[in-house]
Structures are given as structure tokens and as C-alpha cells.
Amino acid sequence: MRSEREILDDLSRAVLEMDEDLAESAANEIIAGGFDAQKAITEGLSRGMEEAGKLFEEEEYFVPELLLCSDAMYRAVDILKPYIPKKDAALGKAVIGVVAGDTHDIGKNLVKLFMEAAGFQVVDLGRDVPVEKFVEAVRDGAQYVCMSTLMTTTMSGMSRVIERLREEGLRDRVKILIGGAPISQAFAEKIGADAYSSSAPEAPSVLMKLSAIPA
Amino acid sequence: MMSYCGHDIPFTPDNPGVFVDSLNMSGQAVKVRESSGGVMCFVPFCCTVEAEAFGADVNFGDGLSVPGVSGHLWDSFAEMSEGLKGINFESGRIHEVIKACGILHGMGEKVCVEIGGAMTIFNGLIELPQLFRAWRKDRDSVKNVLAVIADELMKYMTRLKDSGADVLSFADSSASLDILGGKFSRMMCEDFFVPFLKRAGTLADDKTIIHICPRNSHMLEALGYAETREYFTRNGIHYDEACIESAGHVKMTGQACIKNRSLTLRDGIIREIIIHE
């Protein structure tokens, strides 16, 4: 029987090398060996995803590679999840979605992935999300709102969400992060968002800085 | 009203005429051309026509944003491979675009029809990770689907040319080097762009020119699948005019966005894109 460390390394490698089959077999080995499923995610899969994120920032990996890494990660997560004791994610609850009128969700899915890997509980509202759904999610206790869009034509949807949160007296309850190809720091400041993230891997650290959570 | 490239176009969710009806579409295209001061009319007003013709469910939105697809038609690439059928050009919005092109040509307008590429079409039919996974593991299956898409786009472009299109403007903006990276960009070039654009080039003649989105043309050139040849028009010419005037001398070009009316070519040079054998 292999050591826990060897299996964790395989989980990390499976994600980095986009190998879903290896991810599945290593996750099954964790369960069969009675090892800690939570640790398998944080010290195995997340480590692989962090490495993938670094390669993305270094322009070694691009969007397709990150999506395939995330496929491998979720293949293992699906196996490990039932063995993880239910508890609130340590870093808080975030709601994420692509604003109304836009269905491009690759970036949003990557941000979700990196946030979950970092320890946020992420409620995914999907794409083409109406303003009111974001507002409801904040009423339901989300501490962070993350919005993305790929198109200039739908950027204004972000400011509508912020306006509605203000109207409902909910704005001060949440930190708001925005991102997407046409978005910039200047746009974030203009519409009153708390922060802008220029890439998916940096999104969790941006939120952690906003809330003074130690990295 | 909704905004389209800086122009207000009439639209309400219960009256999406400008997207669905050739008379509305062509009439509005003339208004946009007049207000922009450009030399040609552009149709259609969204980039979902081709995906819808392959079966995608299009949502015209609330007037605040451009149309997009609602969900995906297939859950896996295997389902798509089996289910993808040819386009019926005799009905639906794609038929209306062809008609709009004919109406505009009949009015004596110069017509540019925008045609979406494979990634734009995939995005309306399937979750893109499904595509990338299949491409990595079973490249031939993706090549086969791309061949179907290429065949149908060629039929579409041929009909548009027969209806009087002056510029057949091919764009697949998400299929660019900065998004796909080197590996998948090469596969996109080899499995789709190069064979498809070689065929598309055969539609060019003294009346019709093929335009390629600069994100795609730059990728082809950067990766060594194409080169450019310079053709002089006249100094200070607007880019859209230069494209029209180059027909007959240049088969394919794509050095800037065709809708960038403010762009003038100080040196008057249009760069023809020549796809390598």
C-alpha cells in the first residue's frame, strides 16, 4: 500500500497534468486507505491547482488547460466530498455569477474553482443572472459578491446590482469583486465595487486582502 | 432601444424584429450606415445566427444587452458529434439574414455580412470544457465536427455571395492566441481555420472580398500558417472603404476590425492574408 504523501502527490500531479483518470484512482485510493479526504483536497488537489494557476500567470497554461485541470480536480472532488464532514467553509460565503445578458462563463467558473480551492464557500448563480438573484443571495447571507462579464455591452449590469444592493440597504454587508475581459480597476472604482481582479487565480487573494484574512 | 456598436437600434423583448426579420434588419442596417457615415451596411445585429441555425436556443434578452444563448444543446461532445446536422437555409433567422443581404444589395447598398466561426458556434451548443477535453483525447472526432461546421459555413457564405454580399466578414474572436494559448491555437488553425479559410478564399472575386477578424488573422500569421502581401489603395482611405476597393485585387484581409470606421490608412496599404499550403 502506498503512503498518504505519495497519493497526495498523485492528486496534485493529476490536476496539473489534466489527468482525470489519475485523479479518480488517487481519490479512490484515499478513501480505500482511510486517509483524510479534506487533506486530499487541500494538500493534493489544491496544490495542483495552485501550480496550474502559476503556469497560467506565466503564460505556459491558457484557458483550455485551466479548464481541463479543473475537470480533473472536480472528478476527484466528487469522490472525496461525501467523506468530508459538513461545515461552513472557513473563509466565508461568496456568491458568484455572470451578469444578465452574458452567457460567457469560463472565467467565472475558473474564479469559482480557485475560490473553493482557497477555502471559500461559493454559491454559483450561473450565467445571464438577473440583478435580483444577486440581491436575494446577499439577503441569504453571502458575504462576498463576485460578478463577471466578457462583453462591454453587459458591463452596466454590474452597476445595476450595486445600485439595487444600495437601494435595499444591503451594500455595506458585502464586499464586491468584479472581473472579466473589458473590466478594469478604474471601472470598478467608477461603479463602486470594492475590488477588481485581473485574473482567476488572484481572485481569492484579492478578497482575502479586502477582508484582512491572512493568506 | 438597445445599443449596437455605439448606435441605438429599436428593440423590445416582445418585438425583436431587428434580429429576426429581413425587412427590419435591412432597414436598420441602412440607418446605422447613414448615422455612422460608413460605406457599407452590416448584418446581422448579433453573433448567434449560426449557432441558432445549428440548433441553439437564443435569448434576445431584455434590450440592455445583446442576444445570447440560453443553456447548451448538448451535454457532451459525443452527443454533439452524433446530433450535429446540416443547416436549413430556407427558414429561420439565417434565411432572413440571406434575404436582408439581398434586399440591401437590391437597394444599391454595399453589404458586409458577419459570419461567426467555430468557437462562437460551439459556445452556443456545448460547454467549452467538453470541446477541449475531446480535442485533447480524440482529435479526430473534433476534426469531423469542425468539417461539418466548415461545410455549412461555406454553403452559407456562398448563398450570401449569391445574394450580393460585398464583404464576407468571418470572425471568431474567442479563438485567439491569448485565450487558447499555443497548443489549442495550433489545433484550431490546423483543424479549422487553415482548411476552411482556403476554401472561403475561393469565394473572393472582383465584387466580393473575405475579411477575417484581426484576432484570428494575427494568430494565423504569428503561428506561421499565413503571411501577408501589401496592396496599395490610396493614402488616407478609411479601412472599410479600402476593403471594398481591394476586391478583385485582394482575396482576404483582416488587419483591423471591419467596424472600426474611425480607422484611416495613412499609407493606404491593405494587407492581403495568404494562407500557406
XYZ file of C-alpha atoms in Angstrom:
492
model
C 0.000 0.000 0.000
C 1.254 3.471 -0.877
C 1.862 6.212 1.637
C -0.546 9.112 2.050
C 2.133 11.501 0.771
C 2.550 9.522 -2.462
C -1.190 9.611 -3.108
C -1.390 13.341 -2.327
C 1.408 13.926 -4.819
C -0.531 11.945 -7.414
C -3.640 14.063 -6.798
C -1.603 17.208 -7.268
C 0.041 15.819 -10.407
C -3.298 14.630 -11.810
C -4.676 18.171 -11.630
C -1.540 19.769 -13.024
C -1.310 17.263 -15.874
C -5.087 17.343 -16.578
C -5.303 13.601 -15.959
C -8.870 12.798 -14.882
C -8.240 9.047 -14.668
C -5.303 9.500 -12.315
C -7.368 11.941 -10.229
C -10.139 9.381 -9.931
C -7.883 6.459 -8.994
C -5.907 8.516 -6.457
C -9.118 9.797 -4.854
C -10.413 6.229 -4.586
C -7.114 5.224 -3.008
C -7.513 7.954 -0.374
C -10.921 6.585 0.567
C -9.858 2.925 0.458
C -6.812 3.686 2.601
C -8.885 5.531 5.202
C -6.922 8.759 4.713
C -8.279 12.276 5.319
C -10.446 13.397 2.387
C -10.241 17.068 3.391
C -6.455 16.872 3.384
C -6.580 15.223 -0.033
C -8.294 18.344 -1.346
C -6.213 20.963 0.421
C -2.802 19.281 0.171
C -3.326 17.344 -3.035
C -5.813 18.842 -5.473
C -5.489 22.469 -4.371
C -1.725 22.253 -4.591
C -2.060 21.071 -8.186
C -4.485 23.865 -8.947
C -2.143 26.446 -7.425
C 0.651 25.157 -9.660
C -1.679 25.351 -12.654
C -2.526 28.925 -11.670
C 1.161 29.804 -11.610
C 1.638 28.313 -15.065
C -1.350 30.361 -16.255
C 0.204 33.539 -14.922
C 3.477 32.602 -16.608
C 1.538 32.046 -19.881
C 2.527 28.398 -20.005
C -1.086 27.346 -19.491
C -4.084 29.117 -21.022
C -7.836 28.935 -20.573
C -8.271 25.437 -22.093
C -5.564 23.936 -19.871
C -7.085 25.510 -16.751
C -10.494 24.136 -17.671
C -9.033 20.663 -18.130
C -7.185 20.941 -14.805
C -10.468 21.851 -13.155
C -12.158 18.842 -14.793
C -9.557 16.565 -13.204
C -9.941 18.322 -9.867
C -13.721 18.002 -9.829
C -13.535 14.320 -10.824
C -11.620 13.703 -7.578
C -13.665 16.173 -5.515
C -16.865 14.291 -6.433
C -15.357 11.124 -4.948
C -13.920 12.805 -1.849
C -16.824 15.120 -0.979
C -19.090 12.544 0.754
C -16.241 11.821 3.188
C -15.725 15.421 4.259
C -17.577 16.485 7.426
C -20.089 19.237 6.645
C -19.031 22.614 7.968
C -19.100 26.199 6.773
C -16.183 26.993 4.547
C -13.537 28.686 6.620
C -13.206 31.896 4.642
C -16.890 32.766 4.300
C -19.703 32.560 1.820
C -19.427 34.094 -1.634
C -21.960 34.315 -4.422
C -20.726 34.338 -7.997
C -22.342 34.833 -11.391
C -22.107 36.235 -14.906
C -24.297 39.337 -15.140
C -27.544 39.491 -17.089
C -27.260 39.311 -20.847
C -23.947 37.477 -20.903
C -23.508 33.725 -21.137
C -19.706 33.565 -21.245
C -18.886 31.715 -18.039
C -15.410 30.254 -18.490
C -13.773 32.969 -16.397
C -16.480 32.787 -13.757
C -16.037 29.013 -13.475
C -12.307 29.426 -13.016
C -12.740 32.055 -10.320
C -15.177 29.737 -8.548
C -12.665 26.939 -8.717
C -9.823 28.984 -7.263
C -12.072 30.397 -4.542
C -13.262 26.939 -3.496
C -9.707 25.689 -3.524
C -8.741 28.598 -1.254
C -11.492 27.776 1.260
C -14.485 29.947 0.361
C -17.985 28.518 0.233
C -19.142 29.509 -3.244
C -22.771 29.743 -4.348
C -22.765 29.680 -8.149
C -25.702 31.557 -9.696
C -24.557 30.596 -13.198
C -24.663 32.891 -16.178
C -27.075 35.514 -17.511
C -28.019 36.184 -13.879
C -30.776 38.747 -13.215
C -29.983 41.555 -10.762
C -32.498 40.311 -8.199
C -30.784 36.936 -7.864
C -27.613 38.621 -6.611
C -29.705 40.692 -4.193
C -31.507 37.591 -2.878
C -28.192 35.807 -2.362
C -26.937 38.701 -0.216
C -30.164 38.579 1.788
C -29.437 34.872 2.267
C -26.132 35.672 3.903
C -23.492 35.910 1.193
C -20.553 37.990 2.444
C -18.961 38.412 -0.976
C -20.470 39.133 -4.389
C -18.350 38.220 -7.411
C -19.554 39.281 -10.867
C -18.026 38.777 -14.274
C -18.741 39.665 -17.866
C -16.892 39.279 -21.138
C -18.777 41.905 -23.062
C -18.757 45.688 -22.949
C -22.489 45.650 -23.670
C -23.270 43.947 -20.354
C -20.822 45.764 -18.075
C -23.552 48.099 -16.888
C -25.301 45.097 -15.299
C -22.665 45.175 -12.569
C -23.505 48.725 -11.546
C -27.208 47.836 -11.527
C -26.527 45.079 -8.989
C -24.596 47.523 -6.797
C -27.346 50.144 -7.086
C -30.005 47.597 -6.106
C -27.946 46.479 -3.110
C -27.734 50.127 -2.042
C -31.466 50.623 -2.502
C -32.141 47.559 -0.364
C -29.727 48.703 2.348
C -27.529 45.647 1.745
C -24.467 47.232 0.186
C -22.480 47.551 3.407
C -22.988 43.885 4.257
C -20.865 42.641 1.372
C -17.564 43.004 -0.401
C -17.946 43.175 -4.159
C -15.360 41.830 -6.599
C -15.678 42.220 -10.370
C -13.720 40.903 -13.313
C -13.797 39.968 -16.986
C -12.101 40.986 -20.212
C -13.491 44.548 -20.530
C -13.338 45.310 -16.786
C -10.635 47.441 -15.190
C -9.702 48.859 -11.816
C -10.979 52.234 -12.991
C -14.355 50.734 -13.898
C -14.555 49.018 -10.501
C -13.930 52.335 -8.777
C -16.404 54.129 -11.012
C -19.303 51.814 -10.183
C -18.443 51.454 -6.505
C -17.206 47.856 -6.428
C -14.709 47.035 -3.690
C -12.168 45.379 -5.936
C -11.192 44.201 -9.387
C -9.312 41.022 -10.174
C -7.400 40.789 -13.429
C -7.156 37.002 -13.389
C -8.929 34.000 -11.877
C -6.018 32.742 -9.759
C -5.631 36.107 -7.993
C -9.338 36.478 -7.129
C -9.213 34.674 -3.736
C -6.217 36.678 -2.542
C -7.897 39.934 -3.580
C -10.919 39.045 -1.447
C -8.732 37.898 1.428
C -6.889 41.222 1.385
C -10.185 43.106 1.371
C -11.300 41.273 4.476
C -7.864 41.239 6.092
C -7.796 37.438 6.056
C -4.219 36.194 6.431
C -3.027 34.330 3.308
C -33.833 50.837 -27.869
C -30.618 48.931 -27.361
C -27.061 49.826 -28.122
C -25.230 48.204 -31.034
C -21.648 49.338 -31.691
C -22.481 52.787 -30.412
C -25.784 53.042 -32.300
C -29.266 52.849 -30.840
C -31.355 50.208 -32.540
C -35.050 49.644 -31.880
C -35.671 46.568 -29.770
C -38.045 45.393 -27.100
C -38.217 41.820 -25.820
C -41.666 41.393 -27.396
C -40.531 42.949 -30.685
C -37.129 41.535 -31.647
C -37.704 42.373 -35.321
C -34.271 43.776 -35.968
C -32.805 40.361 -35.162
C -35.372 38.148 -36.799
C -36.905 39.805 -39.823
C -35.108 40.711 -43.059
C -37.027 43.939 -43.716
C -36.447 45.239 -40.217
C -32.835 44.100 -40.293
C -32.037 45.680 -43.652
C -33.887 48.911 -42.827
C -31.988 49.319 -39.591
C -28.681 48.451 -41.267
C -29.191 51.399 -43.634
C -29.956 53.733 -40.704
C -26.803 52.638 -38.893
C -24.757 53.083 -42.074
C -26.161 56.601 -42.572
C -25.570 57.683 -38.982
C -22.013 56.295 -38.923
C -21.079 57.813 -42.247
C -19.710 54.441 -43.319
C -19.698 52.968 -46.786
C -21.430 49.695 -46.074
C -24.323 48.136 -44.224
C -23.673 45.423 -41.655
C -25.964 42.485 -40.976
C -26.918 40.707 -38.779
C -27.020 42.535 -35.443
C -25.856 39.647 -33.273
C -23.416 36.742 -33.379
C -25.836 33.937 -32.534
C -27.311 33.322 -36.000
C -25.039 30.422 -36.959
C -25.288 28.666 -33.581
C -29.073 29.013 -33.727
C -29.101 27.533 -37.228
C -27.301 24.509 -35.778
C -29.971 24.236 -33.066
C -29.002 26.607 -30.235
C -31.776 28.252 -28.223
C -31.285 32.019 -28.481
C -32.491 34.507 -25.911
C -32.884 38.015 -27.319
C -32.533 39.497 -23.857
C -34.122 42.494 -22.223
C -32.882 45.202 -24.542
C -29.992 46.082 -22.251
C -27.654 43.513 -23.713
C -27.093 41.716 -26.997
C -28.709 38.325 -27.673
C -27.079 35.220 -26.270
C -27.829 31.532 -25.962
C -29.925 30.025 -23.178
C -28.173 26.909 -21.989
C -26.472 24.397 -24.237
C -27.988 21.994 -26.703
C -25.747 19.032 -25.900
C -24.263 17.743 -22.642
C -21.250 16.014 -24.148
C -19.096 16.180 -27.234
C -20.137 12.631 -28.159
C -23.785 13.773 -28.205
C -22.835 16.725 -30.362
C -20.894 14.537 -32.795
C -23.935 12.356 -33.282
C -26.524 15.115 -33.237
C -24.979 17.867 -35.355
C -26.881 18.186 -38.614
C -26.622 20.480 -41.604
C -28.283 23.887 -41.639
C -31.660 24.519 -43.238
C -31.086 27.760 -45.119
C -34.700 28.023 -46.259
C -36.144 29.101 -42.920
C -35.294 30.752 -39.634
C -33.104 33.729 -38.931
C -30.265 32.550 -41.129
C -32.698 32.657 -44.066
C -33.673 36.190 -43.024
C -30.041 37.303 -42.993
C -29.579 35.997 -46.532
C -32.764 37.824 -47.557
C -31.640 41.026 -45.809
C -28.378 40.833 -47.737
C -30.341 40.554 -50.987
C -32.625 43.467 -50.071
C -29.684 45.721 -49.282
C -27.876 44.737 -52.464
C -31.056 45.453 -54.413
C -31.132 48.939 -52.893
C -27.642 49.564 -54.191
C -26.003 49.339 -50.778
C -22.616 47.785 -50.157
C -23.211 44.862 -47.791
C -20.967 43.299 -45.171
C -22.271 40.116 -43.587
C -20.685 38.958 -40.371
C -20.179 35.223 -40.040
C -19.324 33.564 -36.736
C -16.632 30.906 -36.557
C -16.357 27.531 -34.910
C -15.691 28.651 -31.316
C -18.558 31.128 -31.476
C -20.789 28.306 -32.697
C -19.502 25.787 -30.136
C -20.150 28.304 -27.386
C -23.846 28.178 -28.238
C -24.065 24.418 -28.437
C -21.857 22.853 -25.778
C -19.904 23.672 -22.616
C -16.431 24.521 -23.901
C -14.572 22.219 -21.473
C -16.333 19.346 -23.271
C -14.784 20.527 -26.507
C -11.295 20.935 -25.087
C -11.417 17.515 -23.428
C -12.482 15.820 -26.641
C -9.893 17.742 -28.644
C -7.143 16.573 -26.340
C -8.195 12.937 -26.196
C -9.782 12.262 -29.556
C -8.708 14.935 -32.005
C -10.252 13.171 -34.998
C -13.746 13.392 -33.503
C -13.366 17.177 -33.170
C -11.927 17.399 -36.687
C -15.033 15.645 -38.006
C -17.362 18.109 -36.274
C -15.270 21.042 -37.473
C -15.517 19.692 -41.017
C -19.328 19.725 -40.748
C -19.258 23.307 -39.453
C -16.875 24.335 -42.256
C -19.102 22.732 -44.915
C -22.190 24.524 -43.617
C -20.432 27.877 -43.295
C -19.207 27.529 -46.871
C -22.776 26.914 -48.051
C -23.914 29.952 -46.045
C -21.188 32.188 -47.438
C -21.898 31.005 -50.972
C -25.571 31.934 -50.572
C -24.612 35.323 -49.148
C -22.294 35.967 -52.069
C -25.048 34.960 -54.481
C -27.322 37.441 -52.689
C -24.886 40.257 -53.328
C -22.621 40.412 -50.267
C -19.602 42.626 -50.902
C -17.709 41.641 -47.779
C -17.959 38.235 -46.118
C -16.615 39.050 -42.689
C -15.521 35.981 -40.761
C -14.948 36.426 -37.031
C -14.231 34.021 -34.200
C -12.928 36.397 -31.581
C -12.651 33.874 -28.749
C -10.440 31.674 -30.927
C -7.373 33.827 -30.412
C -3.846 33.166 -29.239
C -4.247 34.969 -25.908
C -7.275 32.858 -24.984
C -6.451 29.453 -26.459
C -2.678 29.502 -25.949
C -0.172 27.922 -28.317
C -1.289 24.299 -28.290
C -5.010 24.758 -28.837
C -4.451 27.681 -31.205
C -2.357 25.403 -33.411
C -5.049 22.752 -33.334
C -7.673 25.384 -34.185
C -5.571 26.616 -37.103
C -4.798 23.152 -38.463
C -8.212 21.596 -37.919
C -10.400 24.528 -38.899
C -9.004 27.923 -39.856
C -6.493 26.842 -42.484
C -8.679 24.352 -44.413
C -11.811 26.495 -44.036
C -10.244 29.808 -44.988
C -8.528 28.256 -48.017
C -11.990 27.263 -49.230
C -13.504 30.611 -48.223
C -10.836 32.353 -50.298
C -12.255 30.742 -53.428
C -15.398 32.874 -52.981
C -13.432 36.075 -53.449
C -13.642 37.785 -56.818
C -13.790 41.289 -58.260
C -17.011 42.011 -56.315
C -16.529 40.113 -53.072
C -13.724 40.156 -50.515
C -13.250 37.942 -47.456
C -12.495 39.753 -44.206
C -11.051 37.977 -41.181
C -11.260 39.242 -37.596
C -7.778 40.582 -36.746
C -7.636 38.387 -33.643
C -7.801 35.384 -35.973
C -5.612 36.752 -38.748
C -2.880 37.732 -36.294
C -2.968 34.251 -34.787
C -2.605 32.638 -38.205
C 0.334 34.854 -39.042
C 2.007 34.583 -35.626
C 1.924 30.794 -35.751
C 3.248 30.638 -39.292
C 0.087 29.480 -41.058
C -0.250 32.632 -43.126
C 1.709 35.535 -44.484
C 0.703 38.950 -45.758
C 1.187 40.756 -49.020
C 0.753 44.517 -49.303
C -1.678 46.110 -51.724
C -1.800 49.875 -52.105
C -5.199 51.558 -52.359
C -4.826 55.296 -51.696
C -3.437 57.401 -48.877
C -5.777 58.372 -46.058
C -8.546 55.978 -47.084
C -10.939 54.662 -44.440
C -10.359 50.994 -43.668
C -13.876 49.914 -44.652
C -13.572 51.702 -47.995
C -10.171 50.157 -48.580
C -11.626 46.696 -48.067
C -14.354 47.341 -50.623
C -11.925 48.872 -53.129
C -9.483 45.984 -52.782
C -11.946 43.392 -54.061
C -10.567 41.846 -57.192
C -7.003 42.582 -56.092
C -7.056 41.061 -52.615
C -8.883 37.857 -51.695
C -8.666 38.017 -47.917
C -7.697 40.706 -45.476
C -8.049 41.393 -41.765
C -5.618 43.910 -40.313
C -8.241 45.706 -38.203
C -11.835 45.427 -37.088
C -14.050 45.968 -40.116
C -16.405 48.070 -37.987
C -13.681 50.485 -36.991
C -14.961 53.350 -39.145
C -12.608 55.820 -37.496
C -9.557 53.962 -38.798
C -7.867 55.565 -41.759
C -4.917 54.018 -43.552
C -2.387 56.806 -43.849
C -0.213 54.683 -46.107
C -3.251 53.310 -47.941
C -1.971 49.757 -47.599
C -4.254 46.771 -47.260
C -2.522 43.580 -46.181
C -3.734 40.536 -48.023
C -3.690 37.357 -45.956
C -2.299 34.391 -47.813
C -2.883 31.071 -46.130
C 0.041 28.669 -46.525
C -0.402 25.365 -48.278
